[in-house]
Structure formats: structure tokens, C-alpha cells
């Protein structure tokens, strides 16, 4: 089968590798859609601690089950959507309601959805794969994983319908936050960024949009919640300025390794600003993301910037690096 391999930063190759065969509880999936992700772009540009090289790439997917191992939870012919990890549900973190921090959630994840077939390990097949209804396209279903990241973040915020929320960074994650907030009925959402076409998508998804330089400062009360989605240290630091007294800042964008951020300690203390920075997701967040995807009122198609072929991957990553498009869909 054809599979995209990341050899080293900046070096992709399309290779022929053997089609894996499923063991007990495993699923072999014919990938129908695999969306690109900022994590893949980071790995391509500078390497990534969670993505080994050389190795197959891609972790967002949907597809059809074409072979199963004994006692697999799905059957041949089922259309499915899933994520690429699952918690063990028995380690310290799993037993303390922090499945996202499970000690083996990263070491047991599966990469390689930029390929014709993807083998889903037993634990993931059992916990984090779902049937894809016909009403949901393969392309949109492939957004389950990034939407689960967003659902994990949302679950940590005590949001009310009248909460004021500022999302900084109109990339795929920022836009998915806008969509999720709309899904749970939070109407007062401001999306700030630089890229006008991405801001326009935010507008379509229901946010008020503005340039980062024009974010209303808290001379007025400031925002109840600020969600940082750029992964730039300066923006992490600046985010605190936009929160109201007693507000919460969620630092969601992942900064480059080895960086440090600094904050005004008096502001954090006397204005009681809460800082949180969630990682990954547990099974509840995946279920929540699935529910949102099934909501017909939510249209995520503006996030999909077009279908591309695996042999165009280098151009696709160049486009993403230049902020042309939001997410591309590979149909291997
Ligand atoms: Zn992703
Ligand atoms: Zn665990």
C-alpha cells in the first residue's frame, strides 16, 4: 500500500509498505479521508517529540473496516471514525479522572493515516472508534480527533450561555473552539487573528472577529475566558491582559520546545487570573466531539480547504506553512 513517510524534518516520501493484518480486537481500515493537522506541520518543519522519524504520518482519519481480528468491536463493511489514541483506564491518572494524562496514551497511539490502510490497535478500537453515520461525510468525520482536543479544553471551562469568550488564533483549533462554543450555546465569542480569510471562516461559524491588534482591552470588564490557540510565547503572555478579574486563560497552542513564558505575578494574584493548559483528551472528550459532529446545525465544511493526493504532500505542507488553507483532506 502507499503510505506517506516522514523521513526527517522537511523530507517526506511516498512509499510502498506491506498492508498490516489485524490481530485480536484490531481493525484494518481503508482510509477514506485523512485531514492535515498543525501537529503534522510542526513535525514536518522542526520535528515533534510525539512523532518518531522516520515514520508514517497522519493521525486524523475516517474510513471503512476491511478486515478484523477476533472479537473486534466492528465488522467488515462498517464505516467508522476514530482517534489515534486511547487511555489504559488503569494507571494512576486514568483512575484519577485524568485519562488525557494516561501514562501510556502516547506510547500506544497509532500514526499513519496518510496511507491507504490504517491498522487500529485493540484498545483504540474498543474505546475511541465509532460508527460513522451516512449523514456525516468522511471528510468531516475525520475531524473527530482535533474536535476531541477542543472538547477536552471546553470541559475544563465553567462556561455559561452568557459567558464572554475571546479565542486568539483563527487556525483549525481556534475555529473548532468557535464551533464548539456555538454548539454548547455560548453566543458571545470573539475570534482574533491576522489572516482575514480565516477570520472570515470564523465569522461563518458564528464568531465576532477582529484583528489581534484591535482586541478590546479590559477597560471594559474584559473576557470571562481567553483561549490562546497560536502557540507563540508572546501571545501566551499577552493573553492574560484580555481576561477580566477572576477570569480564566486557557493556553492551548503548543509553543516550541525549550521556551518559557513570563506573567505579571501581581495581575495573576490580585485579579485572580486562572491559567490552564490542557493536553490531549480522554474518552469523555471523544464522545463529546462525536456528539458535536452529529449535530446537523454545526457545519464544519468551511474548515476543509480541499482534497489533495498523497503525492502532493510536500506542496500541501508548503501551503499550510504559508497559511494557505486551513485543513486539507487526503483521500489515499
Ligand atoms: Zn490532529
Ligand atoms: Zn492510563
GROMACS .gro file of C-alpha atoms and ligand atoms in nm:
model
  334
    1UNK     CA    1   0.000   0.000   0.000
    2UNK     CA    2   0.104   0.360  -0.049
    3UNK     CA    3   0.196   0.541   0.273
    4UNK     CA    4   0.345   0.879   0.339
    5UNK     CA    5   0.662   0.859   0.549
    6UNK     CA    6   0.827   1.149   0.726
    7UNK     CA    7   1.197   1.069   0.694
    8UNK     CA    8   1.334   1.376   0.871
    9UNK     CA    9   1.218   1.737   0.906
   10UNK     CA   10   1.130   1.868   0.560
   11UNK     CA   11   1.170   1.524   0.400
   12UNK     CA   12   0.859   1.330   0.301
   13UNK     CA   13   0.847   1.022   0.082
   14UNK     CA   14   0.559   0.822  -0.057
   15UNK     CA   15   0.649   0.455  -0.006
   16UNK     CA   16   0.503   0.115  -0.075
   17UNK     CA   17   0.477  -0.076   0.252
   18UNK     CA   18   0.301  -0.404   0.340
   19UNK     CA   19  -0.067  -0.387   0.433
   20UNK     CA   20  -0.083  -0.481   0.803
   21UNK     CA   21  -0.311  -0.763   0.915
   22UNK     CA   22  -0.530  -0.725   1.222
   23UNK     CA   23  -0.464  -0.922   1.542
   24UNK     CA   24  -0.721  -0.987   1.818
   25UNK     CA   25  -0.957  -0.693   1.865
   26UNK     CA   26  -0.790  -0.491   1.589
   27UNK     CA   27  -0.939  -0.327   1.282
   28UNK     CA   28  -0.789  -0.275   0.940
   29UNK     CA   29  -0.939   0.041   0.795
   30UNK     CA   30  -0.935   0.155   0.434
   31UNK     CA   31  -0.873   0.526   0.487
   32UNK     CA   32  -1.133   0.738   0.305
   33UNK     CA   33  -1.034   1.076   0.446
   34UNK     CA   34  -0.734   1.190   0.649
   35UNK     CA   35  -0.719   1.557   0.742
   36UNK     CA   36  -0.399   1.751   0.790
   37UNK     CA   37  -0.315   1.887   1.133
   38UNK     CA   38  -0.093   2.154   1.285
   39UNK     CA   39   0.092   1.881   1.475
   40UNK     CA   40   0.191   1.718   1.146
   41UNK     CA   41   0.304   2.053   1.012
   42UNK     CA   42   0.520   2.109   1.321
   43UNK     CA   43   0.670   1.761   1.286
   44UNK     CA   44   0.741   1.829   0.919
   45UNK     CA   45   0.901   2.166   0.989
   46UNK     CA   46   1.105   2.102   1.301
   47UNK     CA   47   1.040   1.751   1.434
   48UNK     CA   48   0.800   1.668   1.715
   49UNK     CA   49   0.857   1.490   2.047
   50UNK     CA   50   0.547   1.270   1.995
   51UNK     CA   51   0.612   1.181   1.629
   52UNK     CA   52   0.902   0.941   1.565
   53UNK     CA   53   1.112   0.976   1.248
   54UNK     CA   54   1.138   0.808   1.011
   55UNK     CA   55   0.777   0.704   1.048
   56UNK     CA   56   0.436   0.703   0.889
   57UNK     CA   57   0.244   1.025   0.939
   58UNK     CA   58  -0.116   1.132   0.990
   59UNK     CA   59  -0.347   1.076   1.286
   60UNK     CA   60  -0.684   1.211   1.176
   61UNK     CA   61  -0.897   0.970   0.977
   62UNK     CA   62  -1.222   0.807   0.885
   63UNK     CA   63  -1.277   0.506   0.665
   64UNK     CA   64  -1.423   0.162   0.609
   65UNK     CA   65  -1.339  -0.152   0.802
   66UNK     CA   66  -1.197  -0.407   0.556
   67UNK     CA   67  -1.060  -0.675   0.790
   68UNK     CA   68  -1.094  -0.751   1.161
   69UNK     CA   69  -0.922  -0.964   1.423
   70UNK     CA   70  -1.103  -1.198   1.663
   71UNK     CA   71  -1.354  -1.022   1.888
   72UNK     CA   72  -1.316  -0.689   1.714
   73UNK     CA   73  -1.590  -0.438   1.803
   74UNK     CA   74  -1.679  -0.366   1.438
   75UNK     CA   75  -1.733  -0.574   1.128
   76UNK     CA   76  -1.610  -0.565   0.772
   77UNK     CA   77  -1.803  -0.300   0.578
   78UNK     CA   78  -1.866  -0.068   0.873
   79UNK     CA   79  -1.791   0.298   0.806
   80UNK     CA   80  -1.607   0.433   1.109
   81UNK     CA   81  -1.447   0.743   1.255
   82UNK     CA   82  -1.193   0.741   1.531
   83UNK     CA   83  -0.899   0.898   1.704
   84UNK     CA   84  -0.542   0.768   1.726
   85UNK     CA   85  -0.507   0.709   2.099
   86UNK     CA   86  -0.689   0.563   2.397
   87UNK     CA   87  -0.612   0.560   2.769
   88UNK     CA   88  -0.536   0.238   2.962
   89UNK     CA   89  -0.808   0.311   3.220
   90UNK     CA   90  -0.599   0.152   3.495
   91UNK     CA   91  -0.298   0.377   3.566
   92UNK     CA   92  -0.284   0.644   3.838
   93UNK     CA   93  -0.405   0.922   3.605
   94UNK     CA   94  -0.680   0.718   3.445
   95UNK     CA   95  -0.811   0.630   3.792
   96UNK     CA   96  -0.798   0.995   3.894
   97UNK     CA   97  -1.017   1.129   3.616
   98UNK     CA   98  -0.725   1.244   3.402
   99UNK     CA   99  -0.730   0.993   3.117
  100UNK     CA  100  -0.573   1.255   2.893
  101UNK     CA  101  -0.256   1.220   3.101
  102UNK     CA  102  -0.259   0.838   3.097
  103UNK     CA  103   0.098   0.713   3.121
  104UNK     CA  104   0.065   0.502   2.807
  105UNK     CA  105  -0.172   0.713   2.596
  106UNK     CA  106   0.112   0.846   2.379
  107UNK     CA  107   0.330   0.534   2.365
  108UNK     CA  108   0.036   0.327   2.235
  109UNK     CA  109  -0.101   0.576   1.984
  110UNK     CA  110  -0.118   0.495   1.614
  111UNK     CA  111   0.017   0.714   1.336
  112UNK     CA  112  -0.009   0.660   0.961
  113UNK     CA  113  -0.349   0.771   0.836
  114UNK     CA  114  -0.180   0.928   0.532
  115UNK     CA  115  -0.188   0.583   0.376
  116UNK     CA  116  -0.430   0.354   0.200
  117UNK     CA  117  -0.482   0.142   0.510
  118UNK     CA  118  -0.453   0.203   0.884
  119UNK     CA  119  -0.438  -0.068   1.150
  120UNK     CA  120  -0.630   0.033   1.461
  121UNK     CA  121  -0.497  -0.130   1.781
  122UNK     CA  122  -0.738  -0.313   2.010
  123UNK     CA  123  -0.755  -0.053   2.288
  124UNK     CA  124  -0.832   0.231   2.048
  125UNK     CA  125  -1.083   0.020   1.852
  126UNK     CA  126  -1.263  -0.065   2.176
  127UNK     CA  127  -1.272   0.282   2.334
  128UNK     CA  128  -1.235   0.553   2.073
  129UNK     CA  129  -1.374   0.434   1.740
  130UNK     CA  130  -1.738   0.490   1.644
  131UNK     CA  131  -1.969   0.409   1.357
  132UNK     CA  132  -1.991   0.692   1.108
  133UNK     CA  133  -2.349   0.765   1.013
  134UNK     CA  134  -2.420   0.811   0.645
  135UNK     CA  135  -2.533   1.168   0.707
  136UNK     CA  136  -2.178   1.261   0.806
  137UNK     CA  137  -1.919   1.286   0.528
  138UNK     CA  138  -1.587   1.102   0.563
  139UNK     CA  139  -1.413   1.440   0.537
  140UNK     CA  140  -1.597   1.592   0.833
  141UNK     CA  141  -1.580   1.267   1.033
  142UNK     CA  142  -1.201   1.288   1.008
  143UNK     CA  143  -1.222   1.597   1.232
  144UNK     CA  144  -1.311   1.382   1.535
  145UNK     CA  145  -0.955   1.396   1.673
  146UNK     CA  146  -0.893   1.773   1.669
  147UNK     CA  147  -1.250   1.824   1.791
  148UNK     CA  148  -1.176   1.589   2.083
  149UNK     CA  149  -0.876   1.809   2.177
  150UNK     CA  150  -1.113   2.106   2.181
  151UNK     CA  151  -1.375   1.914   2.379
  152UNK     CA  152  -1.113   1.836   2.645
  153UNK     CA  153  -1.037   2.207   2.673
  154UNK     CA  154  -1.403   2.307   2.683
  155UNK     CA  155  -1.469   2.051   2.959
  156UNK     CA  156  -1.229   2.241   3.186
  157UNK     CA  157  -1.411   2.572   3.150
  158UNK     CA  158  -1.717   2.659   3.354
  159UNK     CA  159  -1.895   2.813   3.054
  160UNK     CA  160  -2.238   2.974   3.078
  161UNK     CA  161  -2.458   3.083   2.785
  162UNK     CA  162  -2.375   3.448   2.858
  163UNK     CA  163  -2.000   3.395   2.908
  164UNK     CA  164  -1.777   3.623   2.706
  165UNK     CA  165  -1.501   3.432   2.531
  166UNK     CA  166  -1.200   3.552   2.335
  167UNK     CA  167  -1.033   3.300   2.106
  168UNK     CA  168  -0.692   3.412   1.980
  169UNK     CA  169  -0.567   3.243   1.663
  170UNK     CA  170  -0.804   3.151   1.379
  171UNK     CA  171  -0.626   2.830   1.276
  172UNK     CA  172  -0.810   2.499   1.271
  173UNK     CA  173  -0.812   2.464   1.650
  174UNK     CA  174  -0.929   2.821   1.714
  175UNK     CA  175  -1.206   2.774   1.459
  176UNK     CA  176  -1.307   2.441   1.614
  177UNK     CA  177  -1.332   2.621   1.950
  178UNK     CA  178  -1.566   2.873   1.790
  179UNK     CA  179  -1.778   2.585   1.653
  180UNK     CA  180  -1.778   2.402   1.987
  181UNK     CA  181  -1.879   2.715   2.178
  182UNK     CA  182  -2.164   2.765   1.937
  183UNK     CA  183  -2.267   2.401   1.982
  184UNK     CA  184  -2.297   2.446   2.358
  185UNK     CA  185  -2.486   2.773   2.325
  186UNK     CA  186  -2.220   3.031   2.413
  187UNK     CA  187  -2.305   3.322   2.187
  188UNK     CA  188  -2.063   3.597   2.286
  189UNK     CA  189  -1.746   3.472   2.114
  190UNK     CA  190  -1.479   3.697   1.969
  191UNK     CA  191  -1.215   3.548   1.740
  192UNK     CA  192  -0.896   3.748   1.694
  193UNK     CA  193  -0.623   3.691   1.437
  194UNK     CA  194  -0.429   3.825   1.141
  195UNK     CA  195  -0.540   3.611   0.850
  196UNK     CA  196  -0.853   3.772   0.701
  197UNK     CA  197  -0.972   3.463   0.513
  198UNK     CA  198  -0.952   3.253   0.829
  199UNK     CA  199  -1.130   3.523   1.026
  200UNK     CA  200  -1.400   3.515   0.760
  201UNK     CA  201  -1.446   3.141   0.829
  202UNK     CA  202  -1.476   3.226   1.199
  203UNK     CA  203  -1.747   3.470   1.107
  204UNK     CA  204  -1.934   3.199   0.918
  205UNK     CA  205  -1.908   2.976   1.225
  206UNK     CA  206  -2.071   3.243   1.436
  207UNK     CA  207  -1.792   3.448   1.596
  208UNK     CA  208  -1.743   3.822   1.604
  209UNK     CA  209  -1.400   3.872   1.453
  210UNK     CA  210  -1.125   4.130   1.490
  211UNK     CA  211  -0.755   4.179   1.425
  212UNK     CA  212  -0.526   4.088   1.715
  213UNK     CA  213  -0.421   4.450   1.735
  214UNK     CA  214  -0.784   4.554   1.786
  215UNK     CA  215  -0.882   4.321   2.070
  216UNK     CA  216  -1.091   4.525   2.314
  217UNK     CA  217  -0.881   4.571   2.628
  218UNK     CA  218  -1.040   4.521   2.967
  219UNK     CA  219  -1.108   4.890   3.033
  220UNK     CA  220  -1.449   4.733   2.995
  221UNK     CA  221  -1.473   4.421   3.212
  222UNK     CA  222  -1.253   4.202   2.989
  223UNK     CA  223  -1.334   3.849   2.884
  224UNK     CA  224  -1.452   3.574   3.116
  225UNK     CA  225  -1.243   3.327   2.920
  226UNK     CA  226  -0.946   3.374   2.691
  227UNK     CA  227  -0.842   3.077   2.476
  228UNK     CA  228  -0.496   3.106   2.324
  229UNK     CA  229  -0.456   2.899   2.006
  230UNK     CA  230  -0.141   3.030   1.840
  231UNK     CA  231   0.138   2.855   2.030
  232UNK     CA  232   0.352   3.170   2.037
  233UNK     CA  233   0.515   3.268   2.365
  234UNK     CA  234   0.436   3.640   2.318
  235UNK     CA  235   0.069   3.556   2.268
  236UNK     CA  236   0.067   3.328   2.576
  237UNK     CA  237   0.199   3.618   2.779
  238UNK     CA  238  -0.030   3.878   2.623
  239UNK     CA  239  -0.342   3.660   2.665
  240UNK     CA  240  -0.356   3.741   3.036
  241UNK     CA  241  -0.417   4.109   2.953
  242UNK     CA  242  -0.753   4.032   2.797
  243UNK     CA  243  -0.907   3.839   3.086
  244UNK     CA  244  -1.138   4.005   3.333
  245UNK     CA  245  -1.070   3.998   3.707
  246UNK     CA  246  -1.140   3.643   3.815
  247UNK     CA  247  -1.123   3.524   3.455
  248UNK     CA  248  -0.960   3.215   3.309
  249UNK     CA  249  -0.692   3.195   3.043
  250UNK     CA  250  -0.653   2.868   2.860
  251UNK     CA  251  -0.312   2.838   2.695
  252UNK     CA  252  -0.394   2.585   2.425
  253UNK     CA  253  -0.144   2.646   2.145
  254UNK     CA  254   0.173   2.443   2.197
  255UNK     CA  255   0.489   2.656   2.196
  256UNK     CA  256   0.825   2.538   2.063
  257UNK     CA  257   1.026   2.313   2.298
  258UNK     CA  258   1.254   2.485   2.547
  259UNK     CA  259   1.059   2.813   2.551
  260UNK     CA  260   0.946   2.990   2.868
  261UNK     CA  261   0.672   3.243   2.924
  262UNK     CA  262   0.651   3.505   3.196
  263UNK     CA  263   0.348   3.667   3.355
  264UNK     CA  264   0.277   3.967   3.573
  265UNK     CA  265   0.255   3.798   3.913
  266UNK     CA  266   0.053   4.081   4.069
  267UNK     CA  267  -0.203   4.066   3.792
  268UNK     CA  268  -0.236   3.688   3.834
  269UNK     CA  269  -0.273   3.722   4.211
  270UNK     CA  270  -0.478   4.037   4.276
  271UNK     CA  271  -0.702   3.983   3.976
  272UNK     CA  272  -0.709   3.610   4.042
  273UNK     CA  273  -0.646   3.501   3.686
  274UNK     CA  274  -0.658   3.127   3.641
  275UNK     CA  275  -0.413   2.976   3.391
  276UNK     CA  276  -0.471   2.631   3.245
  277UNK     CA  277  -0.302   2.446   2.961
  278UNK     CA  278  -0.473   2.118   2.877
  279UNK     CA  279  -0.304   1.833   2.691
  280UNK     CA  280  -0.471   1.581   2.458
  281UNK     CA  281  -0.803   1.418   2.554
  282UNK     CA  282  -0.971   1.133   2.738
  283UNK     CA  283  -1.262   0.914   2.631
  284UNK     CA  284  -1.529   1.159   2.752
  285UNK     CA  285  -1.393   1.431   2.524
  286UNK     CA  286  -1.402   1.197   2.225
  287UNK     CA  287  -1.766   1.114   2.300
  288UNK     CA  288  -1.845   1.485   2.329
  289UNK     CA  289  -1.671   1.559   1.999
  290UNK     CA  290  -1.865   1.281   1.831
  291UNK     CA  291  -2.190   1.429   1.959
  292UNK     CA  292  -2.099   1.770   1.820
  293UNK     CA  293  -2.012   1.618   1.482
  294UNK     CA  294  -2.353   1.455   1.470
  295UNK     CA  295  -2.525   1.788   1.532
  296UNK     CA  296  -2.669   1.884   1.191
  297UNK     CA  297  -2.671   2.253   1.290
  298UNK     CA  298  -2.293   2.250   1.300
  299UNK     CA  299  -2.128   2.286   0.961
  300UNK     CA  300  -1.752   2.234   0.971
  301UNK     CA  301  -1.704   2.221   0.595
  302UNK     CA  302  -1.560   2.577   0.585
  303UNK     CA  303  -1.255   2.434   0.767
  304UNK     CA  304  -1.182   2.193   0.484
  305UNK     CA  305  -0.970   2.361   0.221
  306UNK     CA  306  -0.976   2.095  -0.046
  307UNK     CA  307  -0.891   1.737  -0.137
  308UNK     CA  308  -0.527   1.655  -0.216
  309UNK     CA  309  -0.336   1.346  -0.320
  310UNK     CA  310  -0.062   1.183  -0.114
  311UNK     CA  311   0.198   1.254  -0.383
  312UNK     CA  312   0.125   1.627  -0.340
  313UNK     CA  313   0.212   1.617   0.030
  314UNK     CA  314   0.518   1.841   0.004
  315UNK     CA  315   0.310   2.111  -0.167
  316UNK     CA  316   0.031   2.063   0.087
  317UNK     CA  317   0.270   2.127   0.375
  318UNK     CA  318   0.414   2.427   0.192
  319UNK     CA  319   0.059   2.564   0.161
  320UNK     CA  320  -0.009   2.505   0.530
  321UNK     CA  321   0.319   2.667   0.626
  322UNK     CA  322   0.224   2.974   0.422
  323UNK     CA  323  -0.123   2.979   0.590
  324UNK     CA  324  -0.292   2.899   0.260
  325UNK     CA  325  -0.596   2.694   0.356
  326UNK     CA  326  -0.690   2.558   0.698
  327UNK     CA  327  -0.708   2.180   0.670
  328UNK     CA  328  -0.657   1.968   0.361
  329UNK     CA  329  -0.809   1.627   0.311
  330UNK     CA  330  -0.602   1.338   0.178
  331UNK     CA  331  -0.803   1.066   0.012
  332UNK     CA  332  -0.539   0.796  -0.023
  333LIG    ZN1  333  -0.463   1.647   1.491
  334LIG    ZN1  334  -0.384   0.517   3.199
   0.00000   0.00000   0.00000
